Coordinates of N, CA and C in Angstrom, one line a residue:
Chain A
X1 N 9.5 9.4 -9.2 CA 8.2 10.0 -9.4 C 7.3 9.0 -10.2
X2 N 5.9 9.3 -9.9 CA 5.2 7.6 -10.1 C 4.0 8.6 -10.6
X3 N 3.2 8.2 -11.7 CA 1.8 9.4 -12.5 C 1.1 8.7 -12.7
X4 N 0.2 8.2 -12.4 CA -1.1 7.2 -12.7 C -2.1 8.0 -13.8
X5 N -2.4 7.3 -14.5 CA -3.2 8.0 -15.7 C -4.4 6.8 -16.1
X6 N -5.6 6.9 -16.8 CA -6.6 5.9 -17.5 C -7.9 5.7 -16.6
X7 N -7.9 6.1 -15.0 CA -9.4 6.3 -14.2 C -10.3 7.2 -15.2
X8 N -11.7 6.6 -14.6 CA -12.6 7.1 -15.2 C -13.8 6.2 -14.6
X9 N -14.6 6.6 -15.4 CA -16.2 6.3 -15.0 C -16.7 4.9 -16.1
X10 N -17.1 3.9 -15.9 CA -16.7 2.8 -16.6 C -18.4 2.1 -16.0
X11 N -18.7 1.3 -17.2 CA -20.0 0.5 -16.6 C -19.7 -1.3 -16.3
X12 N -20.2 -1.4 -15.4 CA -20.4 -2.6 -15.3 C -20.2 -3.6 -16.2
X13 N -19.0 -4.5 -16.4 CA -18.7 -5.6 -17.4 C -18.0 -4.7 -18.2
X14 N -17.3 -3.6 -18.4 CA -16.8 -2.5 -18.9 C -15.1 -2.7 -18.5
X15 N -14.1 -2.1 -19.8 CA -12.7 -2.4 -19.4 C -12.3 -1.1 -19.8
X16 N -10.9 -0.7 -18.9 CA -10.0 0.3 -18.4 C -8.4 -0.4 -18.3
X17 N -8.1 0.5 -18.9 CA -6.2 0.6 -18.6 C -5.7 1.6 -18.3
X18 N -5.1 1.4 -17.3 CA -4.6 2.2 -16.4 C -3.4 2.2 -16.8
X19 N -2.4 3.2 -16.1 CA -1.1 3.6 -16.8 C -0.3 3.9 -16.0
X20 N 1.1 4.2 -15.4 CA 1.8 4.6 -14.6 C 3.3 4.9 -15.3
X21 N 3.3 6.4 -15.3 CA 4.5 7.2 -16.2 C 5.9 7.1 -14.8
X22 N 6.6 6.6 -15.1 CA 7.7 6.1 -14.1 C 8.9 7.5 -14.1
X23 N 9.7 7.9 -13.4 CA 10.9 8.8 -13.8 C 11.7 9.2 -12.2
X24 N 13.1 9.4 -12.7 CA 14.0 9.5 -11.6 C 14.5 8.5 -11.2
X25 N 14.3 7.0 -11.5 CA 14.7 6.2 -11.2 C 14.7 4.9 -12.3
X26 N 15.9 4.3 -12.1 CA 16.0 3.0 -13.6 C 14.4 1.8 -13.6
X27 N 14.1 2.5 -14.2 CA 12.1 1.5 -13.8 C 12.7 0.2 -13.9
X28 N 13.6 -0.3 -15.1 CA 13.8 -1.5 -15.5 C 14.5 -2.5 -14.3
X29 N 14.9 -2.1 -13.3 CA 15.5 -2.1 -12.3 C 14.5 -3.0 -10.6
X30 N 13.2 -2.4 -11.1 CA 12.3 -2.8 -9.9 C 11.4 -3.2 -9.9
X31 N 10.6 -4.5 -9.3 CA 9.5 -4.7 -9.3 C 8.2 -3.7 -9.2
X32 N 7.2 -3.6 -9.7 CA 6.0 -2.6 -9.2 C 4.8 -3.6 -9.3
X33 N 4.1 -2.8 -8.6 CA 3.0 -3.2 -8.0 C 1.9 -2.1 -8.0
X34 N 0.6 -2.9 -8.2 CA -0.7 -1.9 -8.2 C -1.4 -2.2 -6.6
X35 N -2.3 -0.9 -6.0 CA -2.4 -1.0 -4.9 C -3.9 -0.1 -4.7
X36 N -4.9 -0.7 -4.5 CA -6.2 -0.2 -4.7 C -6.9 0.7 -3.1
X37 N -8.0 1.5 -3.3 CA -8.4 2.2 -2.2 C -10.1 2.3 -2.5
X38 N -10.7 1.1 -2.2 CA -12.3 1.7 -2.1 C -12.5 2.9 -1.3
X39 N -13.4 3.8 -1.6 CA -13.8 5.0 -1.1 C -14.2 4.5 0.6
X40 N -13.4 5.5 1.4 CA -13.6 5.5 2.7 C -12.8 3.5 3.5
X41 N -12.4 3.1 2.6 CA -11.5 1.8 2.9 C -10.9 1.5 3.1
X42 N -9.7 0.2 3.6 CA -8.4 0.6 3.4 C -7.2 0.3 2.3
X43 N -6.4 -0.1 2.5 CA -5.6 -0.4 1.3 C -5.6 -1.6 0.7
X44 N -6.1 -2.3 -0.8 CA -5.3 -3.4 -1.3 C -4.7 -3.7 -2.1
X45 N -3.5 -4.7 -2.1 CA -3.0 -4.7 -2.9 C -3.4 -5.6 -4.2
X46 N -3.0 -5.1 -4.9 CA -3.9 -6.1 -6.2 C -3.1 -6.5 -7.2
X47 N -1.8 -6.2 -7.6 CA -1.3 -6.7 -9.0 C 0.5 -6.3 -8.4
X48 N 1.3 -7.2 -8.9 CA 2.7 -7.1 -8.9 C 3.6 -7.8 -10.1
X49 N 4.6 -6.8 -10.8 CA 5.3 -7.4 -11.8 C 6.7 -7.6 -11.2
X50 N 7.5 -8.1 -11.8 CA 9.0 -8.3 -11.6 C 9.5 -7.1 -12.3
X51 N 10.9 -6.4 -12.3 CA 11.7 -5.7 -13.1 C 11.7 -6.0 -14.6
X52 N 11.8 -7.5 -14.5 CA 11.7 -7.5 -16.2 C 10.4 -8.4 -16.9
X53 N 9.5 -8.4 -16.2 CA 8.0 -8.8 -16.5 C 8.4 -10.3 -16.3
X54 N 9.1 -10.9 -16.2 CA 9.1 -12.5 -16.0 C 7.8 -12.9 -15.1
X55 N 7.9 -12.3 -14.0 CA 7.1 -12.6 -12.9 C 5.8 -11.8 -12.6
X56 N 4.7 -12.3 -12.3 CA 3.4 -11.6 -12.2 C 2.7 -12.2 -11.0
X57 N 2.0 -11.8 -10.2 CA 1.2 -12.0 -9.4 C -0.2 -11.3 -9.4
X58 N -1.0 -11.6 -8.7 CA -2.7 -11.1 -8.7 C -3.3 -11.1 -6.8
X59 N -3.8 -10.7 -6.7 CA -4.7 -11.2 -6.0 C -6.1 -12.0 -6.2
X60 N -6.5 -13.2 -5.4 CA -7.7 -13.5 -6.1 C -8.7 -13.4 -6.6
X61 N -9.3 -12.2 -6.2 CA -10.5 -11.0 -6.5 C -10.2 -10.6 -8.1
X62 N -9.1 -10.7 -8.5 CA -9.0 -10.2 -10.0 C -8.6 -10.9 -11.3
X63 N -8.0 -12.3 -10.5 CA -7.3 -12.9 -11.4 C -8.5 -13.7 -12.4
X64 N -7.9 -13.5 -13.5 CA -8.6 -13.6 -14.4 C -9.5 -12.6 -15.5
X65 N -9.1 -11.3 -14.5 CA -9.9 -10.3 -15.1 C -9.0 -9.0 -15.2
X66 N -8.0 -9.1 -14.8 CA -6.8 -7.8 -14.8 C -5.9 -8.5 -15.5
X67 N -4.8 -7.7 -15.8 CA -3.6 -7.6 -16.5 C -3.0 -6.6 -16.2
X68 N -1.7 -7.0 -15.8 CA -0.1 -6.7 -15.6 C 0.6 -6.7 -16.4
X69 N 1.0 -5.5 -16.7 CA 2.5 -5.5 -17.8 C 3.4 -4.3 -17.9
X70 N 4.2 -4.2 -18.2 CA 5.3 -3.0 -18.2 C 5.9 -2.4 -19.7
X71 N 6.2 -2.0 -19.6 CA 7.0 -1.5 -20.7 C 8.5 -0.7 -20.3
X72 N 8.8 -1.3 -20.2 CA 10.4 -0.8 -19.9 C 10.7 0.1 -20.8
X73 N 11.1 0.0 -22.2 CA 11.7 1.0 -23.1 C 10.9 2.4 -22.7
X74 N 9.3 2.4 -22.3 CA 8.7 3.6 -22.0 C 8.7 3.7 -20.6
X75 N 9.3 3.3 -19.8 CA 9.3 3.7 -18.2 C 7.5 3.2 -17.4
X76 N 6.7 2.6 -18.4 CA 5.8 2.4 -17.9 C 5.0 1.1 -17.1
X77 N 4.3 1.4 -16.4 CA 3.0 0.1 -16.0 C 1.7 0.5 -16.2
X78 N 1.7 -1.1 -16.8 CA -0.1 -1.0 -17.3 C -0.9 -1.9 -16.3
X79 N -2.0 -1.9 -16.3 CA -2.9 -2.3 -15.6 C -4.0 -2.2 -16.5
X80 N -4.3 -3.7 -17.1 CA -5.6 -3.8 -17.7 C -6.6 -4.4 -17.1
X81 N -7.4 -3.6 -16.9 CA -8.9 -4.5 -16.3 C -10.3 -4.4 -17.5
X82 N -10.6 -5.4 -17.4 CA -11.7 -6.4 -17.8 C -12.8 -6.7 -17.1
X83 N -14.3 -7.0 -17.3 CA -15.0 -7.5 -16.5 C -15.3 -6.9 -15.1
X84 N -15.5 -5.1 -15.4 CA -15.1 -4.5 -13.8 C -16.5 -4.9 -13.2
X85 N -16.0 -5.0 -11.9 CA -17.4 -5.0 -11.1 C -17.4 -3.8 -10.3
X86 N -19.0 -3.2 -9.3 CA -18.6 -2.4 -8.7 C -18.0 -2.3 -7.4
X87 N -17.7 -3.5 -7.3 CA -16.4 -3.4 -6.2 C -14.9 -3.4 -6.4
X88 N -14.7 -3.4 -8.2 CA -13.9 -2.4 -8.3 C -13.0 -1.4 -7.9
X89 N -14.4 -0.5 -7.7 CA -14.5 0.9 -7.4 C -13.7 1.0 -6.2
X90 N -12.6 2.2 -7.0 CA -11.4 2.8 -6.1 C -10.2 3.3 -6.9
X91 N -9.9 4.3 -5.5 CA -8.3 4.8 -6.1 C -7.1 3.7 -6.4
X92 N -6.6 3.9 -7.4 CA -5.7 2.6 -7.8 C -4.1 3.3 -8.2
X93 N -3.5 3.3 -6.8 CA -2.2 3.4 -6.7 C -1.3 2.4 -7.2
X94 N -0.1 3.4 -8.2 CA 0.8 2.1 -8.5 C 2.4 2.6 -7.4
X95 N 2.8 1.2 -7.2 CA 4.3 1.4 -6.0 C 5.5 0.7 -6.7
X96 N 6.5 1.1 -5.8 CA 7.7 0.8 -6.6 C 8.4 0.4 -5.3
X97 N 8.6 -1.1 -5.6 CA 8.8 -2.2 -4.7 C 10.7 -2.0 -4.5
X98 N 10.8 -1.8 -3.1 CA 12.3 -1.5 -2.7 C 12.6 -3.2 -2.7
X99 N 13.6 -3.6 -3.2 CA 14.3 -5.2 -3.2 C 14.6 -5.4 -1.9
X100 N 13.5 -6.7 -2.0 CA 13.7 -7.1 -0.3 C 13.2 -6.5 0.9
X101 N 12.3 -5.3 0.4 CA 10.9 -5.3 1.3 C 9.7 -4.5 1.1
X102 N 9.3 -3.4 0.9 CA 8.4 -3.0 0.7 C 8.2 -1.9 -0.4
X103 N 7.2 -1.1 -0.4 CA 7.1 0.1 -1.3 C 7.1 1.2 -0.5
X104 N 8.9 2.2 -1.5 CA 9.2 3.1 -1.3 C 8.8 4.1 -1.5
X105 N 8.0 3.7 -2.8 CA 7.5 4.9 -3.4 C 6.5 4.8 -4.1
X106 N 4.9 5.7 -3.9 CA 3.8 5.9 -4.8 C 3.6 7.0 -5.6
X107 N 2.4 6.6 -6.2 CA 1.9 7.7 -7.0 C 1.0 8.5 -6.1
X108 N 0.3 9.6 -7.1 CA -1.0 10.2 -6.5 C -1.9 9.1 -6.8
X109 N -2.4 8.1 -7.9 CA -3.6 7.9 -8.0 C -4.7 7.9 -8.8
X110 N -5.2 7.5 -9.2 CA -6.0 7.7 -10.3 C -7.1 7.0 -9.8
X111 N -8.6 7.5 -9.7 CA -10.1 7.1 -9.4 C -10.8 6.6 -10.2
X112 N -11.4 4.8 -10.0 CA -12.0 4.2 -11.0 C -13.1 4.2 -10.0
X113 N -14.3 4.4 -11.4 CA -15.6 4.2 -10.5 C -16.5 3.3 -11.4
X114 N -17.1 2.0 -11.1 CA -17.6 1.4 -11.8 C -19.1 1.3 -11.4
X115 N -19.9 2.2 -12.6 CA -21.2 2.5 -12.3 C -22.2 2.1 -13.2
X116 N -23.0 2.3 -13.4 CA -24.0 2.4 -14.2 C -25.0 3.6 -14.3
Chain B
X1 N -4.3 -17.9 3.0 CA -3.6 -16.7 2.9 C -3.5 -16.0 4.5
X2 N -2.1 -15.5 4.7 CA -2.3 -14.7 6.0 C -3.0 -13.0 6.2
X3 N -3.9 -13.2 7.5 CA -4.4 -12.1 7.5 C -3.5 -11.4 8.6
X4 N -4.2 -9.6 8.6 CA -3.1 -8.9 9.6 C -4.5 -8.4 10.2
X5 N -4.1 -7.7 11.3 CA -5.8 -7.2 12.5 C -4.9 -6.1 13.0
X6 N -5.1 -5.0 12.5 CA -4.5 -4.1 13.7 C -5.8 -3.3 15.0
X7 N -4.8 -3.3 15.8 CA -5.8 -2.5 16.7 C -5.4 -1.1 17.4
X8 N -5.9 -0.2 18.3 CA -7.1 -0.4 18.1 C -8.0 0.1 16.4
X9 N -8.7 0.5 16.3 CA -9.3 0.7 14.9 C -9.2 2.2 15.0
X10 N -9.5 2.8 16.2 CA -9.8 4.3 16.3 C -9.1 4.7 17.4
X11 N -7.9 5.2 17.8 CA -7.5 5.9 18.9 C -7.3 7.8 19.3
X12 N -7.7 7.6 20.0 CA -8.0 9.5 20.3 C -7.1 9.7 21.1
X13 N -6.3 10.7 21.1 CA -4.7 11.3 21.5 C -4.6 12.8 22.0
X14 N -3.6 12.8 22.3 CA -3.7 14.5 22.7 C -2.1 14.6 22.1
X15 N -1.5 15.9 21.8 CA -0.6 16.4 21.2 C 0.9 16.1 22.6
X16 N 1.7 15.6 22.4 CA 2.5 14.8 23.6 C 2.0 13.7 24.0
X17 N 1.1 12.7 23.7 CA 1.1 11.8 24.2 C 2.0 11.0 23.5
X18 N 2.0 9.5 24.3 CA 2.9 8.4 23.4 C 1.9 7.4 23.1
X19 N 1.5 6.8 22.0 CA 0.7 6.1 21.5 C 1.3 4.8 20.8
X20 N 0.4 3.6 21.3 CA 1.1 2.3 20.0 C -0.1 1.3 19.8
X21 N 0.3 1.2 18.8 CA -0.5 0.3 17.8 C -0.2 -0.7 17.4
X22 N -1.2 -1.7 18.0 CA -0.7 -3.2 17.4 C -0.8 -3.8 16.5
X23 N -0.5 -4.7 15.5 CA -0.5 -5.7 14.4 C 0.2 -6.7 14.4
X24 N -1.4 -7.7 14.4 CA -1.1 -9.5 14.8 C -1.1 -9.9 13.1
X25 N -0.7 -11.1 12.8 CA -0.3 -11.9 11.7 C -0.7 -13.3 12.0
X26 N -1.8 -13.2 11.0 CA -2.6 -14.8 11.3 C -1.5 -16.1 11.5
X27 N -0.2 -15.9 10.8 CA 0.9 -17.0 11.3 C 2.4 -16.0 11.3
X28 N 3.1 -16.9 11.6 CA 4.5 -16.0 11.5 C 5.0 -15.0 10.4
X29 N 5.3 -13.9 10.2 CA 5.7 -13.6 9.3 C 7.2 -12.9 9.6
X30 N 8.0 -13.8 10.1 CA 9.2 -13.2 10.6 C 9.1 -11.8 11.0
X31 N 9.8 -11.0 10.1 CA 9.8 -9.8 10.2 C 9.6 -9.1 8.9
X32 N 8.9 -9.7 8.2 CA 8.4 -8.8 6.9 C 7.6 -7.7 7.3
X33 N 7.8 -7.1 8.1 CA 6.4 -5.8 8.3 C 6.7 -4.5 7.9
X34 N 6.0 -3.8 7.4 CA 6.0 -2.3 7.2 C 4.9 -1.9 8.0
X35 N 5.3 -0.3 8.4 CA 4.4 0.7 8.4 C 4.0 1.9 7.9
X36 N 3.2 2.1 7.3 CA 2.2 3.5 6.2 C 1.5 4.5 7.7
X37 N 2.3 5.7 6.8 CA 1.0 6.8 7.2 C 0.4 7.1 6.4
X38 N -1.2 7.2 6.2 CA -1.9 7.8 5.4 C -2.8 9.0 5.4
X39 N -2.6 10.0 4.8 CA -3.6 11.6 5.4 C -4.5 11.5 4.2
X40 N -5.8 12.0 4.6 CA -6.8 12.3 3.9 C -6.7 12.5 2.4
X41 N -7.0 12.4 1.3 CA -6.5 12.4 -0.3 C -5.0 12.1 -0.5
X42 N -4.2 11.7 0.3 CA -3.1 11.5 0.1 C -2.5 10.0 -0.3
X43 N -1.3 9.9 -0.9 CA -0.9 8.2 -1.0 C 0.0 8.1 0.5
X44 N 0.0 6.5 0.6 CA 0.4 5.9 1.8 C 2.2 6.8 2.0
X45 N 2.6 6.7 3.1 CA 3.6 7.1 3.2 C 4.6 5.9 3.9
X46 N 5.8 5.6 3.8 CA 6.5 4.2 3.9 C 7.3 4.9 5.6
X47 N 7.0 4.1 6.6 CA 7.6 4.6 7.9 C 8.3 3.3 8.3
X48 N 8.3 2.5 8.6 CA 9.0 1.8 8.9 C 8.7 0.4 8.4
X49 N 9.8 -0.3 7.8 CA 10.2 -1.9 7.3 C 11.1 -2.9 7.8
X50 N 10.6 -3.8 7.1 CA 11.6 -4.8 8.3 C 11.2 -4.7 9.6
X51 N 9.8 -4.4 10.0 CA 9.4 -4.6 11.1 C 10.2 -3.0 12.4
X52 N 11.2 -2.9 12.0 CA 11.7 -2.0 13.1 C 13.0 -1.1 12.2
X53 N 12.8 -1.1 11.0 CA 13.9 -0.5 10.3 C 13.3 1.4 9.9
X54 N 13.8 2.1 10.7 CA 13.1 3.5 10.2 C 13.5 4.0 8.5
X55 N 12.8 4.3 7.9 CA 12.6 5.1 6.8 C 13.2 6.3 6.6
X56 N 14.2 6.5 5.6 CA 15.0 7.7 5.8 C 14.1 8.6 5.5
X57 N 13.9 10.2 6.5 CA 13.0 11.1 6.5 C 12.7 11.0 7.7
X58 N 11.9 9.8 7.8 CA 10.6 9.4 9.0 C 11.6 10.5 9.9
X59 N 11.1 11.0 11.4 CA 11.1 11.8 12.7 C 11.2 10.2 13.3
X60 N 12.3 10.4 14.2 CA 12.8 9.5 15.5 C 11.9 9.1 16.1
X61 N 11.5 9.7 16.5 CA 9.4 9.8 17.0 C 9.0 8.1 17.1
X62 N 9.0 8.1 15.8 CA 8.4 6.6 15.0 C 9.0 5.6 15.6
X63 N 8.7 4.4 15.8 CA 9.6 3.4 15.9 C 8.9 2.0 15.7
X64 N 9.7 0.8 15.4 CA 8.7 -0.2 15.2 C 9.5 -1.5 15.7
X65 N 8.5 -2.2 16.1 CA 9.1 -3.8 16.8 C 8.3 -4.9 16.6
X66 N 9.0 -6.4 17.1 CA 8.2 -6.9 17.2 C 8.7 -8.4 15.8
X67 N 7.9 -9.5 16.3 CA 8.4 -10.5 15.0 C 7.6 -11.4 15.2
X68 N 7.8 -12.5 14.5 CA 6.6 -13.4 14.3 C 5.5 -13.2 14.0
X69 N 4.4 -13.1 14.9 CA 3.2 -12.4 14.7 C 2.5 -11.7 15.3
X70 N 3.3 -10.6 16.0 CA 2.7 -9.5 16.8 C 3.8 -8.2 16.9
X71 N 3.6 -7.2 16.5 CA 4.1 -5.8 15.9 C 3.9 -4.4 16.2
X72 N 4.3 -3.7 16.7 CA 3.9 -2.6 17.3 C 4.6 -1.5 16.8
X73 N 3.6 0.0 16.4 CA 4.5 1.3 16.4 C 4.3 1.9 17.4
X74 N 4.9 2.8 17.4 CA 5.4 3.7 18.6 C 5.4 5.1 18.2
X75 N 4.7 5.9 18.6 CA 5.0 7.3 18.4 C 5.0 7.9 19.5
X76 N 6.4 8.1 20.1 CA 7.1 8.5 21.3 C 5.7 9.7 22.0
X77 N 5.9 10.9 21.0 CA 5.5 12.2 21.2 C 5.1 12.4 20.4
X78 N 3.7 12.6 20.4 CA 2.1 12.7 19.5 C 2.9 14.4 18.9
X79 N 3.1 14.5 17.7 CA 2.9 16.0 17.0 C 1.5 16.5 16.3
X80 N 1.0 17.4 16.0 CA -0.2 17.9 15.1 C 0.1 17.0 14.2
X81 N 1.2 17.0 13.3 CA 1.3 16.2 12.1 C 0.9 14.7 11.7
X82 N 0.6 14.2 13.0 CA 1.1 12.8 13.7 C -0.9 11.9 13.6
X83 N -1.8 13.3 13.4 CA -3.1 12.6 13.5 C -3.4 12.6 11.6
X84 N -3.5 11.0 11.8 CA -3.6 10.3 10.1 C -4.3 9.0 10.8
X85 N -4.4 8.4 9.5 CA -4.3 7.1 9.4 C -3.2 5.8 8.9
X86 N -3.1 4.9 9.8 CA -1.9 4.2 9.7 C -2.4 2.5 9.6
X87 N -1.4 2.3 9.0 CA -1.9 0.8 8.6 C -0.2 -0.2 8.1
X88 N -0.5 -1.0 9.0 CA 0.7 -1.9 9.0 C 0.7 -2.8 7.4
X89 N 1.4 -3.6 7.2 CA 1.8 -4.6 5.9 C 2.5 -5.4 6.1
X90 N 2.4 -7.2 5.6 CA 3.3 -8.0 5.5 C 3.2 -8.1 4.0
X91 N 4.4 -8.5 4.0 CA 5.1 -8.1 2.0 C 6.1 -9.2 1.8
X92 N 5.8 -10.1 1.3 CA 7.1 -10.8 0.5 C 6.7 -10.8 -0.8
X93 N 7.5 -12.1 -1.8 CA 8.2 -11.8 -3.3 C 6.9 -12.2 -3.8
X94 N 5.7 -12.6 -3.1 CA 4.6 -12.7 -4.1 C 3.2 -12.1 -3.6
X95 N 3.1 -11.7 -2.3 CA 2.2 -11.8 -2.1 C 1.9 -10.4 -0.9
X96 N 1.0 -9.5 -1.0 CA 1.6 -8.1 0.5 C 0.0 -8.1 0.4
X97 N -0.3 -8.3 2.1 CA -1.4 -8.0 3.3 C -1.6 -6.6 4.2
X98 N -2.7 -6.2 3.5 CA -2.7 -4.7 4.5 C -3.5 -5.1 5.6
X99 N -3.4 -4.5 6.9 CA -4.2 -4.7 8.1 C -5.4 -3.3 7.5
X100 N -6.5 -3.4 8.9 CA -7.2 -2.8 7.9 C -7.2 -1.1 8.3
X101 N -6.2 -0.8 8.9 CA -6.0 0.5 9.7 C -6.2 1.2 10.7
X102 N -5.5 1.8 11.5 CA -5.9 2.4 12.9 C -6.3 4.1 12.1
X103 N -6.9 4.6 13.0 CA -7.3 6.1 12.8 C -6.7 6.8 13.8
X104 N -5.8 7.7 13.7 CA -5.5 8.5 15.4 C -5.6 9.7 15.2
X105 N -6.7 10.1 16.3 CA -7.6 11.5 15.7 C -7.0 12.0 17.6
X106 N -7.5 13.4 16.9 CA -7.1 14.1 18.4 C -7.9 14.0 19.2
X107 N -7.7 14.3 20.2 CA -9.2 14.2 21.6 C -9.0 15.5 22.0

C-alpha cells in the first residue's frame, strides 16, 4: 500500500514536499519512483531512488529543482520540489519498482497545482 | 533519449471486439516494455511486462508481444471493463518512457 501526502496549491517559484507512507511490503528492499500526471495528460515519470538511496535519477525537466530521498527507518519517500513552475502542475504518483522491470504498485496520488 | 508513439491515439470498439495497440520505440529496447491501464481518477494499473509477461490478476484477455522496437497489446474480447486508457512503457535501471496513450472508448 503506497499514501501520497504534501499536494497543494503552491505559487510560482514556490516549494512543496511530497511524501509517500509505504506498508505491506519491506520498503527497504525496492527501488521507488515518482510518476507525474498533468491535468487531462499522460504519464511522466520524474524521479527514481534505489532501495538504499545510493542511487538517484531525475528527469531533465527537474533536475536541479527536485529532490529524492527516502527514509527507510520510516517506510517513507520524499519528493522535494523547489522552483515550481506551472508546468509543474499535476497528479504526482509515487511506484514501487518490481526488480528487473517495472512498477507493480501505485499510490492514489496527491494534486500539485502551481498557480498564482 | 528514446521516445515511445503509440497508436492509434483514440480507438472506438464495441463490447466483443478484438482490438490492438501499437507501441514503436525510437531505437531498440529489447524487451523492456510494460503495459498500464488507466480509468478516469484512477492510478495506472501494471498489465503486462517484459513486453509479453502477464501480470498476476490481469484476465487472459490481455496479451502482449513484440521486441526491439515495435509492441503490441491485444485484447482478445472487448469487456465493459476494458474501455480506459492505456499506455505502454520502456523501463530500465535509470531511466522509464511513457508513450503518450491510446483511449478505447465504446462506439
Amino acid at each position: 500500500h503506497l499514501l501520497e501526502s504534501g499536494g497543494g496549491l503552491v505559487q510560482p517559484g514556490g516549494s512543496l514536499r511530497l511524501s509517500c507512507a509505504a506498508s505491506g511490503f519491506t520498503f527497504s528492499s525496492y527501488a521507488m519512483s515518482w510518476v507525474r500526471q498533468a491535468p487531462g495528460k499522460g504519464l511522466e515519470w520524474v524521479s527514481a531512488i534505489s532501495g538504499s538511496g545510493g542511487a538517484i535519477y531525475y528527469t531533465d525537466s527537474v533536475k536541479g529543482r527536485f529532490t529524492i530521498s527516502r527514509d527507510n527507518s520510516k517506510n517513507t519517500l520524499y519528493l522535494q520540489m523547489n522552483s515550481l513552475r506551472a508546468e509543474d502542475t499535476a497528479i504526482y504518483y509515487c511506484a514501487k519498482d518490481r526488480p528487473g522491470t517495472t512498477f507493480d504498485l501505485w499510490g492514489r496520488g496527491t494534486l500539485v497545482t502551481v498557480s498564482s | 533519449d528514446i521516445q515511445m508513439t503509440q497508436s492509434p491515439s483514440t480507438l472506438s470498439a464495441s463490447v466483443g471486439d478484438r482490438v490492438t495497440i501499437t507501441c514503436r520505440a525510437s531505437q531498440s529496447i529489447s524487451t523492456w516494455l510494460a503495459w498500464y491501464q488507466q480509468k478516469p481518477g484512477k492510478a495506472p494499473k501494471l498489465l503486462i511486462y517484459d513486453a509479453s509477461s502477464l501480470e498476476s490478476g490481469v484476465p487472459s484477455r490481455f496479451s502482449g508481444s513484440g521486441s526491439g522496437t515495435e509492441f503490441t497489446l491485444t485484447i482478445s474480447s472487448l469487456q465493459p471493463d476494458d474501455f480506459a486508457t492505456y499506455y505502454c512503457q520502456h523501463y530500465n535501471s535509470y531511466s522509464n518512457t511513457f508513450g503518450q496513450g491510446t483511449k478505447l472508448e465504446i462506439k
